Amino acid sequence: MDRITEAVVRLWGFVGKDGRLDGSPRFADDLAAQCGNNLVLRAPGVSKWSFGQQLEHLYRSSHYVLDRIEESMTGDNASEPIGLWGRGLMVAGFIPRGAFPTIPPLEPASGTIADIRPLRESLIKRLSQIDWNLAQIKASPGRSLHPRMKWLSSSQWLFFADIHHRHHLAIMRDIKKAAG
């Protein structure tokens, strides 16, 4: 299994024989399961954000990544290059903590359920309407712009999403541990 498929299976869960991505992916279940935790938990030695702000950021970034995948699936910008940070991500397969400032649209607000709930509900609805398969994603020549990684293909966006998702879940685990 290649790295992209492994990332998609981690992120999305089972991919059927036809390569279809399920409308209820594992990452959405991971996020929903976190909503029952103490969202106000803080551990300044781990993160400047609360547990809830980390979760809100993951919901916001999930929408953002889906937007970028949709853009890249159009086939546009096929000749645009991936950047140095993008190549580093693809090779290393991780995001170092504190290495990249968050882009403004993905900054969390309060991290409360009042801010998270509408993001969760719209993500669930959006995911149920997606009709993608892995072969289609891998074959798409298009690219869309990441502010730090530069131009990523749809399969590279899925790889990024898996790494980003696990990165923030690890931070959330560390916040819970540090906060006791």
PDB file of N, CA, C and O in Angstrom, residues 16-82:
ATOM      1  N   GLY A  16     -13.511   1.070   0.103  1.00  0.00           N
ATOM      2  CA  GLY A  16     -14.084  -0.094  -0.570  1.00  0.00           C
ATOM      3  C   GLY A  16     -13.280  -0.543  -1.773  1.00  0.00           C
ATOM      4  O   GLY A  16     -12.370   0.151  -2.239  1.00  0.00           O
ATOM      5  N   LYS A  17     -13.649  -1.707  -2.299  1.00  0.00           N
ATOM      6  CA  LYS A  17     -12.951  -2.244  -3.469  1.00  0.00           C
ATOM      7  C   LYS A  17     -13.002  -1.288  -4.649  1.00  0.00           C
ATOM      8  O   LYS A  17     -12.080  -1.234  -5.449  1.00  0.00           O
ATOM      9  N   ASP A  18     -14.079  -0.540  -4.740  1.00  0.00           N
ATOM     10  CA  ASP A  18     -14.199   0.432  -5.823  1.00  0.00           C
ATOM     11  C   ASP A  18     -13.453   1.734  -5.508  1.00  0.00           C
ATOM     12  O   ASP A  18     -13.441   2.652  -6.311  1.00  0.00           O
ATOM     13  N   GLY A  19     -12.822   1.794  -4.306  1.00  0.00           N
ATOM     14  CA  GLY A  19     -12.052   2.963  -3.916  1.00  0.00           C
ATOM     15  C   GLY A  19     -12.881   4.115  -3.386  1.00  0.00           C
ATOM     16  O   GLY A  19     -12.350   5.184  -3.110  1.00  0.00           O
ATOM     17  N   ARG A  20     -14.176   3.929  -3.250  1.00  0.00           N
ATOM     18  CA  ARG A  20     -15.056   5.000  -2.754  1.00  0.00           C
ATOM     19  C   ARG A  20     -14.718   5.400  -1.331  1.00  0.00           C
ATOM     20  O   ARG A  20     -14.475   4.563  -0.479  1.00  0.00           O
ATOM     21  N   LEU A  21     -14.701   6.702  -1.089  1.00  0.00           N
ATOM     22  CA  LEU A  21     -14.499   7.217   0.257  1.00  0.00           C
ATOM     23  C   LEU A  21     -15.865   7.322   0.928  1.00  0.00           C
ATOM     24  O   LEU A  21     -16.783   7.919   0.376  1.00  0.00           O
ATOM     25  N   ASP A  22     -15.967   6.742   2.095  1.00  0.00           N
ATOM     26  CA  ASP A  22     -17.224   6.696   2.832  1.00  0.00           C
ATOM     27  C   ASP A  22     -17.665   8.100   3.243  1.00  0.00           C
ATOM     28  O   ASP A  22     -16.830   8.952   3.554  1.00  0.00           O
ATOM     29  N   GLY A  23     -18.965   8.315   3.286  1.00  0.00           N
ATOM     30  CA  GLY A  23     -19.526   9.607   3.670  1.00  0.00           C
ATOM     31  C   GLY A  23     -19.459   9.885   5.157  1.00  0.00           C
ATOM     32  O   GLY A  23     -19.826  10.960   5.607  1.00  0.00           O
ATOM     33  N   SER A  24     -19.003   8.893   5.920  1.00  0.00           N
ATOM     34  CA  SER A  24     -18.852   9.066   7.369  1.00  0.00           C
ATOM     35  C   SER A  24     -17.440   8.629   7.756  1.00  0.00           C
ATOM     36  O   SER A  24     -17.236   7.552   8.319  1.00  0.00           O
ATOM     37  N   PRO A  25     -16.444   9.470   7.465  1.00  0.00           N
ATOM     38  CA  PRO A  25     -15.054   9.060   7.661  1.00  0.00           C
ATOM     39  C   PRO A  25     -14.629   9.020   9.126  1.00  0.00           C
ATOM     40  O   PRO A  25     -15.217   9.665   9.988  1.00  0.00           O
ATOM     41  N   ARG A  26     -13.591   8.261   9.346  1.00  0.00           N
ATOM     42  CA  ARG A  26     -13.024   8.076  10.682  1.00  0.00           C
ATOM     43  C   ARG A  26     -12.629   9.403  11.332  1.00  0.00           C
ATOM     44  O   ARG A  26     -12.860   9.606  12.517  1.00  0.00           O
ATOM     45  N   PHE A  27     -12.037  10.318  10.564  1.00  0.00           N
ATOM     46  CA  PHE A  27     -11.579  11.564  11.182  1.00  0.00           C
ATOM     47  C   PHE A  27     -12.746  12.365  11.747  1.00  0.00           C
ATOM     48  O   PHE A  27     -12.615  13.016  12.785  1.00  0.00           O
ATOM     49  N   ALA A  28     -13.911  12.320  11.092  1.00  0.00           N
ATOM     50  CA  ALA A  28     -15.084  13.031  11.613  1.00  0.00           C
ATOM     51  C   ALA A  28     -15.562  12.392  12.911  1.00  0.00           C
ATOM     52  O   ALA A  28     -15.967  13.091  13.848  1.00  0.00           O
ATOM     53  N   ASP A  29     -15.481  11.062  12.976  1.00  0.00           N
ATOM     54  CA  ASP A  29     -15.835  10.360  14.219  1.00  0.00           C
ATOM     55  C   ASP A  29     -14.846  10.716  15.331  1.00  0.00           C
ATOM     56  O   ASP A  29     -15.246  10.907  16.480  1.00  0.00           O
ATOM     57  N   ASP A  30     -13.555  10.808  14.985  1.00  0.00           N
ATOM     58  CA  ASP A  30     -12.529  11.209  15.963  1.00  0.00           C
ATOM     59  C   ASP A  30     -12.855  12.579  16.555  1.00  0.00           C
ATOM     60  O   ASP A  30     -12.779  12.783  17.763  1.00  0.00           O
ATOM     61  N   LEU A  31     -13.230  13.496  15.687  1.00  0.00           N
ATOM     62  CA  LEU A  31     -13.536  14.855  16.146  1.00  0.00           C
ATOM     63  C   LEU A  31     -14.792  14.871  17.001  1.00  0.00           C
ATOM     64  O   LEU A  31     -14.813  15.491  18.075  1.00  0.00           O
ATOM     65  N   ALA A  32     -15.830  14.186  16.554  1.00  0.00           N
ATOM     66  CA  ALA A  32     -17.088  14.159  17.311  1.00  0.00           C
ATOM     67  C   ALA A  32     -16.867  13.560  18.697  1.00  0.00           C
ATOM     68  O   ALA A  32     -17.448  14.034  19.680  1.00  0.00           O
ATOM     69  N   ALA A  33     -16.014  12.563  18.798  1.00  0.00           N
ATOM     70  CA  ALA A  33     -15.743  11.922  20.089  1.00  0.00           C
ATOM     71  C   ALA A  33     -15.057  12.889  21.060  1.00  0.00           C
ATOM     72  O   ALA A  33     -15.202  12.746  22.273  1.00  0.00           O
ATOM     73  N   GLN A  34     -14.349  13.868  20.539  1.00  0.00           N
ATOM     74  CA  GLN A  34     -13.648  14.833  21.394  1.00  0.00           C
ATOM     75  C   GLN A  34     -14.586  15.890  21.983  1.00  0.00           C
ATOM     76  O   GLN A  34     -14.243  16.563  22.947  1.00  0.00           O
ATOM     77  N   CYS A  35     -15.760  16.048  21.383  1.00  0.00           N
ATOM     78  CA  CYS A  35     -16.700  17.086  21.831  1.00  0.00           C
ATOM     79  C   CYS A  35     -17.189  16.863  23.257  1.00  0.00           C
ATOM     80  O   CYS A  35     -17.597  17.809  23.921  1.00  0.00           O
ATOM     81  N   GLY A  36     -17.144  15.632  23.742  1.00  0.00           N
ATOM     82  CA  GLY A  36     -17.594  15.339  25.095  1.00  0.00           C
ATOM     83  C   GLY A  36     -16.543  15.593  26.154  1.00  0.00           C
ATOM     84  O   GLY A  36     -16.813  15.461  27.346  1.00  0.00           O
ATOM     85  N   ASN A  37     -15.356  15.966  25.760  1.00  0.00           N
ATOM     86  CA  ASN A  37     -14.281  16.245  26.720  1.00  0.00           C
ATOM     87  C   ASN A  37     -14.428  17.646  27.304  1.00  0.00           C
ATOM     88  O   ASN A  37     -15.245  18.447  26.850  1.00  0.00           O
ATOM     89  N   ASN A  38     -13.621  17.929  28.272  1.00  0.00           N
ATOM     90  CA  ASN A  38     -13.618  19.239  28.912  1.00  0.00           C
ATOM     91  C   ASN A  38     -12.931  20.229  27.964  1.00  0.00           C
ATOM     92  O   ASN A  38     -11.704  20.281  27.902  1.00  0.00           O
ATOM     93  N   LEU A  39     -13.722  20.995  27.254  1.00  0.00           N
ATOM     94  CA  LEU A  39     -13.195  21.878  26.214  1.00  0.00           C
ATOM     95  C   LEU A  39     -12.370  23.035  26.761  1.00  0.00           C
ATOM     96  O   LEU A  39     -11.574  23.619  26.033  1.00  0.00           O
ATOM     97  N   VAL A  40     -12.548  23.371  28.029  1.00  0.00           N
ATOM     98  CA  VAL A  40     -11.821  24.516  28.597  1.00  0.00           C
ATOM     99  C   VAL A  40     -10.443  24.132  29.140  1.00  0.00           C
ATOM    100  O   VAL A  40      -9.698  25.008  29.585  1.00  0.00           O
ATOM    101  N   LEU A  41     -10.095  22.854  29.096  1.00  0.00           N
ATOM    102  CA  LEU A  41      -8.779  22.434  29.588  1.00  0.00           C
ATOM    103  C   LEU A  41      -7.674  23.219  28.906  1.00  0.00           C
ATOM    104  O   LEU A  41      -7.691  23.416  27.693  1.00  0.00           O
ATOM    105  N   ARG A  42      -6.713  23.612  29.718  1.00  0.00           N
ATOM    106  CA  ARG A  42      -5.546  24.339  29.198  1.00  0.00           C
ATOM    107  C   ARG A  42      -4.277  23.741  29.777  1.00  0.00           C
ATOM    108  O   ARG A  42      -4.258  23.290  30.914  1.00  0.00           O
ATOM    109  N   ALA A  43      -3.237  23.788  28.971  1.00  0.00           N
ATOM    110  CA  ALA A  43      -1.898  23.397  29.408  1.00  0.00           C
ATOM    111  C   ALA A  43      -0.932  24.301  28.660  1.00  0.00           C
ATOM    112  O   ALA A  43      -0.476  23.965  27.559  1.00  0.00           O
ATOM    113  N   PRO A  44      -0.639  25.484  29.214  1.00  0.00           N
ATOM    114  CA  PRO A  44       0.202  26.458  28.506  1.00  0.00           C
ATOM    115  C   PRO A  44       1.563  25.914  28.070  1.00  0.00           C
ATOM    116  O   PRO A  44       2.115  26.380  27.077  1.00  0.00           O
ATOM    117  N   GLY A  45       2.086  24.927  28.783  1.00  0.00           N
ATOM    118  CA  GLY A  45       3.347  24.321  28.373  1.00  0.00           C
ATOM    119  C   GLY A  45       3.222  23.473  27.124  1.00  0.00           C
ATOM    120  O   GLY A  45       4.213  23.147  26.481  1.00  0.00           O
ATOM    121  N   VAL A  46       1.997  23.128  26.774  1.00  0.00           N
ATOM    122  CA  VAL A  46       1.747  22.304  25.591  1.00  0.00           C
ATOM    123  C   VAL A  46       1.285  23.169  24.417  1.00  0.00           C
ATOM    124  O   VAL A  46       1.756  23.018  23.300  1.00  0.00           O
ATOM    125  N   SER A  47       0.335  24.064  24.689  1.00  0.00           N
ATOM    126  CA  SER A  47      -0.251  24.870  23.621  1.00  0.00           C
ATOM    127  C   SER A  47      -0.831  26.159  24.185  1.00  0.00           C
ATOM    128  O   SER A  47      -1.332  26.177  25.308  1.00  0.00           O
ATOM    129  N   LYS A  48      -0.820  27.201  23.366  1.00  0.00           N
ATOM    130  CA  LYS A  48      -1.464  28.454  23.764  1.00  0.00           C
ATOM    131  C   LYS A  48      -2.984  28.331  23.676  1.00  0.00           C
ATOM    132  O   LYS A  48      -3.700  29.136  24.234  1.00  0.00           O
ATOM    133  N   TRP A  49      -3.470  27.320  22.963  1.00  0.00           N
ATOM    134  CA  TRP A  49      -4.903  27.112  22.782  1.00  0.00           C
ATOM    135  C   TRP A  49      -5.427  26.113  23.804  1.00  0.00           C
ATOM    136  O   TRP A  49      -4.717  25.189  24.213  1.00  0.00           O
ATOM    137  N   SER A  50      -6.682  26.252  24.149  1.00  0.00           N
ATOM    138  CA  SER A  50      -7.357  25.272  24.997  1.00  0.00           C
ATOM    139  C   SER A  50      -7.646  24.014  24.185  1.00  0.00           C
ATOM    140  O   SER A  50      -7.515  23.996  22.948  1.00  0.00           O
ATOM    141  N   PHE A  51      -8.082  22.979  24.874  1.00  0.00           N
ATOM    142  CA  PHE A  51      -8.490  21.737  24.226  1.00  0.00           C
ATOM    143  C   PHE A  51      -9.576  22.041  23.181  1.00  0.00           C
ATOM    144  O   PHE A  51      -9.517  21.570  22.050  1.00  0.00           O
ATOM    145  N   GLY A  52     -10.567  22.832  23.579  1.00  0.00           N
ATOM    146  CA  GLY A  52     -11.667  23.174  22.677  1.00  0.00           C
ATOM    147  C   GLY A  52     -11.213  23.982  21.475  1.00  0.00           C
ATOM    148  O   GLY A  52     -11.741  23.809  20.367  1.00  0.00           O
ATOM    149  N   GLN A  53     -10.256  24.870  21.672  1.00  0.00           N
ATOM    150  CA  GLN A  53      -9.740  25.637  20.535  1.00  0.00           C
ATOM    151  C   GLN A  53      -8.993  24.735  19.555  1.00  0.00           C
ATOM    152  O   GLN A  53      -9.077  24.931  18.340  1.00  0.00           O
ATOM    153  N   GLN A  54      -8.272  23.750  20.082  1.00  0.00           N
ATOM    154  CA  GLN A  54      -7.628  22.770  19.197  1.00  0.00           C
ATOM    155  C   GLN A  54      -8.689  22.049  18.366  1.00  0.00           C
ATOM    156  O   GLN A  54      -8.542  21.869  17.152  1.00  0.00           O
ATOM    157  N   LEU A  55      -9.760  21.633  19.033  1.00  0.00           N
ATOM    158  CA  LEU A  55     -10.839  20.923  18.343  1.00  0.00           C
ATOM    159  C   LEU A  55     -11.512  21.817  17.303  1.00  0.00           C
ATOM    160  O   LEU A  55     -11.753  21.394  16.163  1.00  0.00           O
ATOM    161  N   GLU A  56     -11.796  23.037  17.688  1.00  0.00           N
ATOM    162  CA  GLU A  56     -12.408  23.972  16.740  1.00  0.00           C
ATOM    163  C   GLU A  56     -11.503  24.172  15.526  1.00  0.00           C
ATOM    164  O   GLU A  56     -11.967  24.209  14.377  1.00  0.00           O
ATOM    165  N   HIS A  57     -10.208  24.307  15.765  1.00  0.00           N
ATOM    166  CA  HIS A  57      -9.247  24.452  14.663  1.00  0.00           C
ATOM    167  C   HIS A  57      -9.309  23.239  13.737  1.00  0.00           C
ATOM    168  O   HIS A  57      -9.281  23.389  12.508  1.00  0.00           O
ATOM    169  N   LEU A  58      -9.412  22.046  14.305  1.00  0.00           N
ATOM    170  CA  LEU A  58      -9.503  20.847  13.467  1.00  0.00           C
ATOM    171  C   LEU A  58     -10.765  20.850  12.619  1.00  0.00           C
ATOM    172  O   LEU A  58     -10.735  20.442  11.452  1.00  0.00           O
ATOM    173  N   TYR A  59     -11.869  21.286  13.176  1.00  0.00           N
ATOM    174  CA  TYR A  59     -13.095  21.390  12.371  1.00  0.00           C
ATOM    175  C   TYR A  59     -12.926  22.425  11.268  1.00  0.00           C
ATOM    176  O   TYR A  59     -13.278  22.172  10.109  1.00  0.00           O
ATOM    177  N   ARG A  60     -12.397  23.583  11.612  1.00  0.00           N
ATOM    178  CA  ARG A  60     -12.194  24.625  10.594  1.00  0.00           C
ATOM    179  C   ARG A  60     -11.244  24.143   9.499  1.00  0.00           C
ATOM    180  O   ARG A  60     -11.484  24.343   8.307  1.00  0.00           O
ATOM    181  N   SER A  61     -10.162  23.498   9.893  1.00  0.00           N
ATOM    182  CA  SER A  61      -9.186  23.043   8.901  1.00  0.00           C
ATOM    183  C   SER A  61      -9.726  21.886   8.070  1.00  0.00           C
ATOM    184  O   SER A  61      -9.348  21.749   6.906  1.00  0.00           O
ATOM    185  N   SER A  62     -10.612  21.074   8.628  1.00  0.00           N
ATOM    186  CA  SER A  62     -11.232  20.003   7.838  1.00  0.00           C
ATOM    187  C   SER A  62     -12.023  20.601   6.676  1.00  0.00           C
ATOM    188  O   SER A  62     -11.923  20.131   5.533  1.00  0.00           O
ATOM    189  N   HIS A  63     -12.794  21.641   6.949  1.00  0.00           N
ATOM    190  CA  HIS A  63     -13.526  22.332   5.878  1.00  0.00           C
ATOM    191  C   HIS A  63     -12.553  22.942   4.871  1.00  0.00           C
ATOM    192  O   HIS A  63     -12.755  22.842   3.657  1.00  0.00           O
ATOM    193  N   TYR A  64     -11.508  23.557   5.374  1.00  0.00           N
ATOM    194  CA  TYR A  64     -10.519  24.200   4.517  1.00  0.00           C
ATOM    195  C   TYR A  64      -9.874  23.185   3.567  1.00  0.00           C
ATOM    196  O   TYR A  64      -9.748  23.432   2.365  1.00  0.00           O
ATOM    197  N   VAL A  65      -9.485  22.041   4.114  1.00  0.00           N
ATOM    198  CA  VAL A  65      -8.842  21.013   3.289  1.00  0.00           C
ATOM    199  C   VAL A  65      -9.831  20.468   2.249  1.00  0.00           C
ATOM    200  O   VAL A  65      -9.466  20.268   1.092  1.00  0.00           O
ATOM    201  N   LEU A  66     -11.073  20.247   2.637  1.00  0.00           N
ATOM    202  CA  LEU A  66     -12.069  19.785   1.665  1.00  0.00           C
ATOM    203  C   LEU A  66     -12.232  20.803   0.539  1.00  0.00           C
ATOM    204  O   LEU A  66     -12.346  20.422  -0.632  1.00  0.00           O
ATOM    205  N   ASP A  67     -12.214  22.106   0.873  1.00  0.00           N
ATOM    206  CA  ASP A  67     -12.274  23.145  -0.165  1.00  0.00           C
ATOM    207  C   ASP A  67     -11.092  23.029  -1.117  1.00  0.00           C
ATOM    208  O   ASP A  67     -11.249  23.126  -2.338  1.00  0.00           O
ATOM    209  N   ARG A  68      -9.895  22.822  -0.562  1.00  0.00           N
ATOM    210  CA  ARG A  68      -8.693  22.736  -1.397  1.00  0.00           C
ATOM    211  C   ARG A  68      -8.701  21.468  -2.255  1.00  0.00           C
ATOM    212  O   ARG A  68      -8.245  21.490  -3.400  1.00  0.00           O
ATOM    213  N   ILE A  69      -9.207  20.363  -1.713  1.00  0.00           N
ATOM    214  CA  ILE A  69      -9.299  19.133  -2.513  1.00  0.00           C
ATOM    215  C   ILE A  69     -10.259  19.356  -3.675  1.00  0.00           C
ATOM    216  O   ILE A  69      -9.958  18.988  -4.817  1.00  0.00           O
ATOM    217  N   GLU A  70     -11.399  19.972  -3.379  1.00  0.00           N
ATOM    218  CA  GLU A  70     -12.362  20.260  -4.451  1.00  0.00           C
ATOM    219  C   GLU A  70     -11.721  21.139  -5.530  1.00  0.00           C
ATOM    220  O   GLU A  70     -11.918  20.902  -6.722  1.00  0.00           O
ATOM    221  N   GLU A  71     -10.965  22.147  -5.122  1.00  0.00           N
ATOM    222  CA  GLU A  71     -10.275  23.010  -6.087  1.00  0.00           C
ATOM    223  C   GLU A  71      -9.299  22.212  -6.942  1.00  0.00           C
ATOM    224  O   GLU A  71      -9.246  22.378  -8.154  1.00  0.00           O
ATOM    225  N   SER A  72      -8.508  21.376  -6.288  1.00  0.00           N
ATOM    226  CA  SER A  72      -7.492  20.627  -7.039  1.00  0.00           C
ATOM    227  C   SER A  72      -8.130  19.582  -7.956  1.00  0.00           C
ATOM    228  O   SER A  72      -7.573  19.266  -9.009  1.00  0.00           O
ATOM    229  N   MET A  73      -9.307  19.098  -7.592  1.00  0.00           N
ATOM    230  CA  MET A  73      -9.988  18.088  -8.417  1.00  0.00           C
ATOM    231  C   MET A  73     -10.523  18.683  -9.729  1.00  0.00           C
ATOM    232  O   MET A  73     -10.907  17.948 -10.628  1.00  0.00           O
ATOM    233  N   THR A  74     -10.523  20.013  -9.854  1.00  0.00           N
ATOM    234  CA  THR A  74     -10.961  20.640 -11.105  1.00  0.00           C
ATOM    235  C   THR A  74      -9.934  20.446 -12.212  1.00  0.00           C
ATOM    236  O   THR A  74     -10.247  20.626 -13.386  1.00  0.00           O
ATOM    237  N   GLY A  75      -8.696  20.125 -11.829  1.00  0.00           N
ATOM    238  CA  GLY A  75      -7.630  19.976 -12.812  1.00  0.00           C
ATOM    239  C   GLY A  75      -6.849  21.252 -13.050  1.00  0.00           C
ATOM    240  O   GLY A  75      -5.842  21.253 -13.758  1.00  0.00           O
ATOM    241  N   ASP A  76      -7.284  22.350 -12.455  1.00  0.00           N
ATOM    242  CA  ASP A  76      -6.592  23.630 -12.624  1.00  0.00           C
ATOM    243  C   ASP A  76      -5.230  23.623 -11.934  1.00  0.00           C
ATOM    244  O   ASP A  76      -5.007  22.872 -10.986  1.00  0.00           O
ATOM    245  N   ASN A  77      -4.356  24.483 -12.392  1.00  0.00           N
ATOM    246  CA  ASN A  77      -3.036  24.727 -11.793  1.00  0.00           C
ATOM    247  C   ASN A  77      -2.127  23.495 -11.787  1.00  0.00           C
ATOM    248  O   ASN A  77      -1.253  23.373 -10.926  1.00  0.00           O
ATOM    249  N   ALA A  78      -2.316  22.612 -12.743  1.00  0.00           N
ATOM    250  CA  ALA A  78      -1.562  21.352 -12.780  1.00  0.00           C
ATOM    251  C   ALA A  78      -0.052  21.553 -12.878  1.00  0.00           C
ATOM    252  O   ALA A  78       0.714  20.707 -12.415  1.00  0.00           O
ATOM    253  N   SER A  79       0.380  22.655 -13.447  1.00  0.00           N
ATOM    254  CA  SER A  79       1.823  22.861 -13.614  1.00  0.00           C
ATOM    255  C   SER A  79       2.458  23.645 -12.470  1.00  0.00           C
ATOM    256  O   SER A  79       3.670  23.862 -12.468  1.00  0.00           O
ATOM    257  N   GLU A  80       1.652  24.053 -11.493  1.00  0.00           N
ATOM    258  CA  GLU A  80       2.202  24.816 -10.370  1.00  0.00           C
ATOM    259  C   GLU A  80       3.011  23.889  -9.449  1.00  0.00           C
ATOM    260  O   GLU A  80       2.600  22.766  -9.184  1.00  0.00           O
ATOM    261  N   PRO A  81       4.150  24.360  -8.938  1.00  0.00           N
ATOM    262  CA  PRO A  81       5.038  23.492  -8.156  1.00  0.00           C
ATOM    263  C   PRO A  81       4.686  23.433  -6.661  1.00  0.00           C
ATOM    264  O   PRO A  81       4.216  24.406  -6.076  1.00  0.00           O
ATOM    265  N   ILE A  82       4.966  22.299  -6.094  1.00  0.00           N
ATOM    266  CA  ILE A  82       4.917  22.158  -4.640  1.00  0.00           C
ATOM    267  C   ILE A  82       6.094  22.954  -4.078  1.00  0.00           C
ATOM    268  O   ILE A  82       7.130  23.089  -4.733  1.00  0.00           O
TER     269      ILE A  82
END
